[in-house]
Amino acid sequence: MTMARRALLLTVLVLIAGASSLRAEAPREMYVEALAREHVVRTAIAAGSASPAVLLEVRAVVAAYRAEVRQHPGSGYSDNALWQAGRLSLDAFLRFDQSQDLDTAVRLLRALVVTYPTS
């Protein structure tokens, strides 16, 4: 095997190894990670925090749940993710009083009913 072929083979192997590490997370991993983040943000809210940083993290957690549904709509976690995201958005509205969060909650909970009617 020539040196050029060895270099090409090595490059291909490195690219294949890198591509496998870029694959999307499994549905369970995504859901568990979002749940853990939600627990942290709910703890901050329960402690009375009305910090803009907490609201940003709430919205980031909602986005993580939405990503779960978008990437794995057929998984057993997607309906739960919509529920969690909808409830968290509703609770954010109740705490921070921003209509954007109420709109998000209504949209997500409606999507839950429409997309997963037997859930």
Short mmCIF file of N, CA and C in Angstrom, two decimals:
data_model
loop_
_atom_site.label_atom_id
_atom_site.label_comp_id
_atom_site.label_asym_id
_atom_site.label_seq_id
_atom_site.Cartn_x
_atom_site.Cartn_y
_atom_site.Cartn_z
N MET A 1 0.85 -1.17 0.00
CA MET A 1 0.00 0.00 0.00
C MET A 1 0.90 1.23 0.00
N THR A 2 0.60 2.13 -0.92
CA THR A 2 1.42 3.33 -1.04
C THR A 2 1.14 4.27 0.13
N MET A 3 2.04 5.21 0.32
CA MET A 3 1.91 6.20 1.39
C MET A 3 0.66 7.06 1.17
N ALA A 4 0.35 7.41 -0.07
CA ALA A 4 -0.83 8.23 -0.36
C ALA A 4 -2.12 7.47 -0.01
N ARG A 5 -2.14 6.19 -0.30
CA ARG A 5 -3.32 5.38 0.03
C ARG A 5 -3.48 5.24 1.54
N ARG A 6 -2.39 5.06 2.23
CA ARG A 6 -2.45 4.97 3.69
C ARG A 6 -2.99 6.27 4.29
N ALA A 7 -2.52 7.38 3.77
CA ALA A 7 -2.99 8.69 4.27
C ALA A 7 -4.48 8.86 3.98
N LEU A 8 -4.89 8.44 2.77
CA LEU A 8 -6.31 8.54 2.42
C LEU A 8 -7.15 7.64 3.33
N LEU A 9 -6.72 6.42 3.57
CA LEU A 9 -7.43 5.50 4.44
C LEU A 9 -7.52 6.05 5.86
N LEU A 10 -6.42 6.58 6.35
CA LEU A 10 -6.42 7.17 7.68
C LEU A 10 -7.39 8.35 7.76
N THR A 11 -7.42 9.18 6.75
CA THR A 11 -8.33 10.33 6.71
C THR A 11 -9.79 9.86 6.73
N VAL A 12 -10.09 8.84 5.94
CA VAL A 12 -11.45 8.32 5.89
C VAL A 12 -11.83 7.75 7.27
N LEU A 13 -10.95 7.01 7.89
CA LEU A 13 -11.24 6.45 9.20
C LEU A 13 -11.48 7.54 10.25
N VAL A 14 -10.70 8.59 10.21
CA VAL A 14 -10.89 9.71 11.13
C VAL A 14 -12.23 10.39 10.90
N LEU A 15 -12.59 10.58 9.63
CA LEU A 15 -13.88 11.20 9.31
C LEU A 15 -15.05 10.33 9.76
N ILE A 16 -14.93 9.03 9.59
CA ILE A 16 -16.00 8.12 10.03
C ILE A 16 -16.13 8.17 11.55
N ALA A 17 -15.02 8.14 12.25
CA ALA A 17 -15.07 8.20 13.71
C ALA A 17 -15.68 9.51 14.18
N GLY A 18 -15.34 10.61 13.54
CA GLY A 18 -15.90 11.91 13.90
C GLY A 18 -17.38 12.00 13.62
N ALA A 19 -17.81 11.43 12.52
CA ALA A 19 -19.23 11.48 12.16
C ALA A 19 -20.08 10.70 13.16
N SER A 20 -19.57 9.61 13.66
CA SER A 20 -20.36 8.84 14.62
C SER A 20 -20.51 9.59 15.93
N SER A 21 -19.57 10.45 16.28
CA SER A 21 -19.71 11.22 17.51
C SER A 21 -20.66 12.40 17.33
N LEU A 22 -20.98 12.75 16.08
CA LEU A 22 -21.89 13.85 15.81
C LEU A 22 -23.35 13.42 15.74
N ARG A 23 -23.61 12.12 15.85
CA ARG A 23 -24.99 11.66 15.73
C ARG A 23 -25.85 12.26 16.83
N ALA A 24 -27.13 12.34 16.56
CA ALA A 24 -28.06 12.92 17.53
C ALA A 24 -28.13 12.04 18.77
N GLU A 25 -28.38 12.68 19.89
CA GLU A 25 -28.55 11.94 21.12
C GLU A 25 -29.78 11.05 21.04
N ALA A 26 -29.75 9.98 21.77
CA ALA A 26 -30.90 9.09 21.84
C ALA A 26 -32.03 9.81 22.56
N PRO A 27 -33.28 9.44 22.26
CA PRO A 27 -34.42 10.13 22.88
C PRO A 27 -34.37 10.13 24.41
N ARG A 28 -34.01 9.02 25.00
CA ARG A 28 -33.97 8.95 26.46
C ARG A 28 -32.92 9.91 27.02
N GLU A 29 -31.75 9.95 26.42
CA GLU A 29 -30.69 10.84 26.89
C GLU A 29 -31.14 12.29 26.83
N MET A 30 -31.76 12.67 25.72
CA MET A 30 -32.22 14.05 25.57
C MET A 30 -33.26 14.39 26.64
N TYR A 31 -34.19 13.48 26.85
CA TYR A 31 -35.28 13.72 27.80
C TYR A 31 -34.74 13.82 29.23
N VAL A 32 -33.87 12.90 29.61
CA VAL A 32 -33.32 12.91 30.96
C VAL A 32 -32.50 14.18 31.21
N GLU A 33 -31.75 14.61 30.21
CA GLU A 33 -30.97 15.84 30.34
C GLU A 33 -31.89 17.06 30.51
N ALA A 34 -32.96 17.11 29.74
CA ALA A 34 -33.90 18.22 29.86
C ALA A 34 -34.60 18.20 31.22
N LEU A 35 -34.95 17.01 31.70
CA LEU A 35 -35.57 16.89 33.03
C LEU A 35 -34.63 17.41 34.12
N ALA A 36 -33.36 17.06 34.01
CA ALA A 36 -32.39 17.52 35.02
C ALA A 36 -32.28 19.04 34.99
N ARG A 37 -32.23 19.61 33.81
CA ARG A 37 -32.16 21.08 33.70
C ARG A 37 -33.44 21.71 34.24
N GLU A 38 -34.58 21.08 33.97
CA GLU A 38 -35.84 21.61 34.49
C GLU A 38 -35.84 21.60 36.01
N HIS A 39 -35.34 20.54 36.60
CA HIS A 39 -35.29 20.46 38.07
C HIS A 39 -34.49 21.62 38.65
N VAL A 40 -33.37 21.92 38.05
CA VAL A 40 -32.52 23.02 38.53
C VAL A 40 -33.25 24.35 38.42
N VAL A 41 -33.89 24.59 37.29
CA VAL A 41 -34.56 25.88 37.08
C VAL A 41 -35.80 25.98 37.97
N ARG A 42 -36.50 24.89 38.18
CA ARG A 42 -37.66 24.93 39.08
C ARG A 42 -37.22 25.19 40.53
N THR A 43 -36.07 24.69 40.91
CA THR A 43 -35.53 24.96 42.24
C THR A 43 -35.26 26.45 42.40
N ALA A 44 -34.70 27.06 41.37
CA ALA A 44 -34.44 28.50 41.41
C ALA A 44 -35.74 29.30 41.50
N ILE A 45 -36.74 28.88 40.75
CA ILE A 45 -38.03 29.57 40.79
C ILE A 45 -38.67 29.42 42.17
N ALA A 46 -38.62 28.21 42.72
CA ALA A 46 -39.21 27.96 44.04
C ALA A 46 -38.51 28.77 45.13
N ALA A 47 -37.23 29.06 44.91
CA ALA A 47 -36.48 29.86 45.88
C ALA A 47 -36.81 31.34 45.75
N GLY A 48 -37.68 31.68 44.79
CA GLY A 48 -38.13 33.06 44.65
C GLY A 48 -37.37 33.87 43.62
N SER A 49 -36.52 33.23 42.87
CA SER A 49 -35.74 33.97 41.88
C SER A 49 -36.62 34.47 40.73
N ALA A 50 -36.49 35.74 40.44
CA ALA A 50 -37.18 36.33 39.29
C ALA A 50 -36.13 36.90 38.33
N SER A 51 -34.97 36.33 38.37
CA SER A 51 -33.84 36.79 37.57
C SER A 51 -34.09 36.56 36.08
N PRO A 52 -33.70 37.51 35.25
CA PRO A 52 -33.80 37.30 33.80
C PRO A 52 -33.01 36.07 33.34
N ALA A 53 -31.93 35.74 34.04
CA ALA A 53 -31.15 34.56 33.68
C ALA A 53 -31.96 33.28 33.90
N VAL A 54 -32.77 33.27 34.95
CA VAL A 54 -33.61 32.10 35.21
C VAL A 54 -34.65 31.96 34.09
N LEU A 55 -35.25 33.06 33.69
CA LEU A 55 -36.23 33.01 32.61
C LEU A 55 -35.57 32.53 31.31
N LEU A 56 -34.37 32.99 31.04
CA LEU A 56 -33.66 32.52 29.85
C LEU A 56 -33.42 31.01 29.92
N GLU A 57 -33.06 30.52 31.09
CA GLU A 57 -32.83 29.08 31.24
C GLU A 57 -34.13 28.31 31.11
N VAL A 58 -35.24 28.85 31.64
CA VAL A 58 -36.55 28.21 31.46
C VAL A 58 -36.82 28.03 29.98
N ARG A 59 -36.62 29.09 29.23
CA ARG A 59 -36.89 29.02 27.79
C ARG A 59 -35.93 28.08 27.07
N ALA A 60 -34.71 27.98 27.56
CA ALA A 60 -33.75 27.04 26.97
C ALA A 60 -34.17 25.60 27.25
N VAL A 61 -34.70 25.35 28.43
CA VAL A 61 -35.18 24.00 28.76
C VAL A 61 -36.39 23.66 27.88
N VAL A 62 -37.29 24.61 27.72
CA VAL A 62 -38.44 24.40 26.83
C VAL A 62 -37.95 24.08 25.42
N ALA A 63 -36.95 24.79 24.97
CA ALA A 63 -36.38 24.53 23.64
C ALA A 63 -35.77 23.13 23.56
N ALA A 64 -35.16 22.68 24.65
CA ALA A 64 -34.59 21.32 24.67
C ALA A 64 -35.69 20.27 24.55
N TYR A 65 -36.79 20.48 25.26
CA TYR A 65 -37.93 19.56 25.14
C TYR A 65 -38.48 19.58 23.71
N ARG A 66 -38.59 20.77 23.14
CA ARG A 66 -39.11 20.88 21.77
C ARG A 66 -38.18 20.18 20.78
N ALA A 67 -36.88 20.26 21.01
CA ALA A 67 -35.92 19.57 20.15
C ALA A 67 -36.12 18.06 20.23
N GLU A 68 -36.42 17.58 21.43
CA GLU A 68 -36.72 16.15 21.61
C GLU A 68 -37.87 15.73 20.70
N VAL A 69 -38.94 16.51 20.73
CA VAL A 69 -40.13 16.19 19.93
C VAL A 69 -39.81 16.29 18.44
N ARG A 70 -39.08 17.30 18.06
CA ARG A 70 -38.74 17.51 16.65
C ARG A 70 -37.84 16.39 16.11
N GLN A 71 -36.87 15.98 16.91
CA GLN A 71 -35.90 14.99 16.44
C GLN A 71 -36.40 13.55 16.57
N HIS A 72 -37.28 13.32 17.55
CA HIS A 72 -37.75 11.95 17.81
C HIS A 72 -39.26 11.93 18.03
N PRO A 73 -40.04 12.32 17.03
CA PRO A 73 -41.49 12.43 17.24
C PRO A 73 -42.17 11.11 17.57
N GLY A 74 -41.60 10.00 17.19
CA GLY A 74 -42.22 8.71 17.45
C GLY A 74 -41.77 8.04 18.73
N SER A 75 -40.88 8.68 19.47
CA SER A 75 -40.39 8.04 20.69
C SER A 75 -41.43 8.15 21.80
N GLY A 76 -41.28 7.31 22.78
CA GLY A 76 -42.17 7.33 23.93
C GLY A 76 -41.95 8.52 24.84
N TYR A 77 -40.95 9.33 24.55
CA TYR A 77 -40.63 10.49 25.38
C TYR A 77 -41.22 11.79 24.84
N SER A 78 -41.63 11.78 23.59
CA SER A 78 -42.06 13.03 22.95
C SER A 78 -43.33 13.61 23.56
N ASP A 79 -44.29 12.77 23.87
CA ASP A 79 -45.50 13.31 24.49
C ASP A 79 -45.19 13.87 25.88
N ASN A 80 -44.34 13.18 26.61
CA ASN A 80 -43.93 13.69 27.92
C ASN A 80 -43.17 15.01 27.79
N ALA A 81 -42.33 15.10 26.76
CA ALA A 81 -41.56 16.33 26.55
C ALA A 81 -42.49 17.50 26.25
N LEU A 82 -43.52 17.27 25.45
CA LEU A 82 -44.49 18.35 25.19
C LEU A 82 -45.21 18.77 26.47
N TRP A 83 -45.59 17.80 27.27
CA TRP A 83 -46.26 18.11 28.54
C TRP A 83 -45.34 18.92 29.45
N GLN A 84 -44.12 18.44 29.62
CA GLN A 84 -43.16 19.13 30.50
C GLN A 84 -42.91 20.56 30.00
N ALA A 85 -42.72 20.70 28.71
CA ALA A 85 -42.46 22.02 28.13
C ALA A 85 -43.66 22.95 28.30
N GLY A 86 -44.84 22.42 28.07
CA GLY A 86 -46.05 23.22 28.22
C GLY A 86 -46.26 23.68 29.65
N ARG A 87 -46.08 22.76 30.59
CA ARG A 87 -46.24 23.11 32.01
C ARG A 87 -45.19 24.10 32.46
N LEU A 88 -43.96 23.90 32.03
CA LEU A 88 -42.89 24.82 32.42
C LEU A 88 -43.14 26.21 31.84
N SER A 89 -43.61 26.28 30.62
CA SER A 89 -43.94 27.58 30.02
C SER A 89 -45.08 28.25 30.77
N LEU A 90 -46.07 27.48 31.15
CA LEU A 90 -47.19 28.03 31.92
C LEU A 90 -46.71 28.55 33.27
N ASP A 91 -45.88 27.78 33.94
CA ASP A 91 -45.35 28.21 35.23
C ASP A 91 -44.45 29.44 35.08
N ALA A 92 -43.73 29.52 33.96
CA ALA A 92 -42.91 30.72 33.71
C ALA A 92 -43.81 31.93 33.54
N PHE A 93 -44.92 31.76 32.84
CA PHE A 93 -45.86 32.88 32.70
C PHE A 93 -46.38 33.32 34.06
N LEU A 94 -46.74 32.36 34.90
CA LEU A 94 -47.26 32.70 36.22
C LEU A 94 -46.21 33.41 37.08
N ARG A 95 -44.95 33.07 36.91
CA ARG A 95 -43.87 33.67 37.71
C ARG A 95 -43.39 34.99 37.12
N PHE A 96 -43.20 35.04 35.81
CA PHE A 96 -42.56 36.19 35.18
C PHE A 96 -43.55 37.12 34.45
N ASP A 97 -44.78 36.65 34.27
CA ASP A 97 -45.86 37.44 33.69
C ASP A 97 -45.52 38.00 32.30
N GLN A 98 -44.99 37.12 31.44
CA GLN A 98 -44.71 37.53 30.07
C GLN A 98 -45.59 36.69 29.14
N SER A 99 -46.38 37.38 28.33
CA SER A 99 -47.37 36.70 27.50
C SER A 99 -46.74 35.71 26.53
N GLN A 100 -45.51 35.91 26.16
CA GLN A 100 -44.81 34.99 25.27
C GLN A 100 -44.81 33.57 25.86
N ASP A 101 -44.65 33.48 27.17
CA ASP A 101 -44.62 32.16 27.81
C ASP A 101 -46.00 31.52 27.85
N LEU A 102 -47.04 32.32 28.03
CA LEU A 102 -48.39 31.79 27.98
C LEU A 102 -48.71 31.29 26.57
N ASP A 103 -48.33 32.07 25.57
CA ASP A 103 -48.56 31.65 24.18
C ASP A 103 -47.85 30.34 23.88
N THR A 104 -46.63 30.22 24.36
CA THR A 104 -45.86 29.00 24.15
C THR A 104 -46.54 27.82 24.85
N ALA A 105 -46.98 28.03 26.08
CA ALA A 105 -47.64 26.96 26.82
C ALA A 105 -48.89 26.47 26.09
N VAL A 106 -49.70 27.39 25.65
CA VAL A 106 -50.94 27.02 24.94
C VAL A 106 -50.61 26.27 23.66
N ARG A 107 -49.63 26.76 22.91
CA ARG A 107 -49.26 26.11 21.65
C ARG A 107 -48.74 24.68 21.90
N LEU A 108 -47.91 24.51 22.91
CA LEU A 108 -47.34 23.19 23.19
C LEU A 108 -48.39 22.21 23.71
N LEU A 109 -49.26 22.68 24.58
CA LEU A 109 -50.29 21.79 25.11
C LEU A 109 -51.32 21.42 24.05
N ARG A 110 -51.61 22.35 23.15
CA ARG A 110 -52.48 22.00 22.02
C ARG A 110 -51.81 20.98 21.10
N ALA A 111 -50.52 21.16 20.87
CA ALA A 111 -49.78 20.21 20.04
C ALA A 111 -49.80 18.82 20.68
N LEU A 112 -49.73 18.76 22.00
CA LEU A 112 -49.79 17.49 22.70
C LEU A 112 -51.12 16.80 22.42
N VAL A 113 -52.21 17.53 22.53
CA VAL A 113 -53.54 16.95 22.32
C VAL A 113 -53.71 16.50 20.87
N VAL A 114 -53.25 17.30 19.93
CA VAL A 114 -53.42 16.98 18.51
C VAL A 114 -52.50 15.84 18.08
N THR A 115 -51.25 15.91 18.49
CA THR A 115 -50.25 14.95 18.00
C THR A 115 -50.31 13.62 18.73
N TYR A 116 -50.61 13.65 20.01
CA TYR A 116 -50.64 12.44 20.83
C TYR A 116 -51.99 12.35 21.56
N PRO A 117 -53.07 12.15 20.82
CA PRO A 117 -54.41 12.21 21.43
C PRO A 117 -54.66 11.13 22.48
N THR A 118 -53.93 10.03 22.45
CA THR A 118 -54.17 8.97 23.42
C THR A 118 -53.21 9.05 24.61
N SER A 119 -52.39 10.07 24.62
CA SER A 119 -51.41 10.21 25.69
C SER A 119 -52.06 10.61 26.98
#
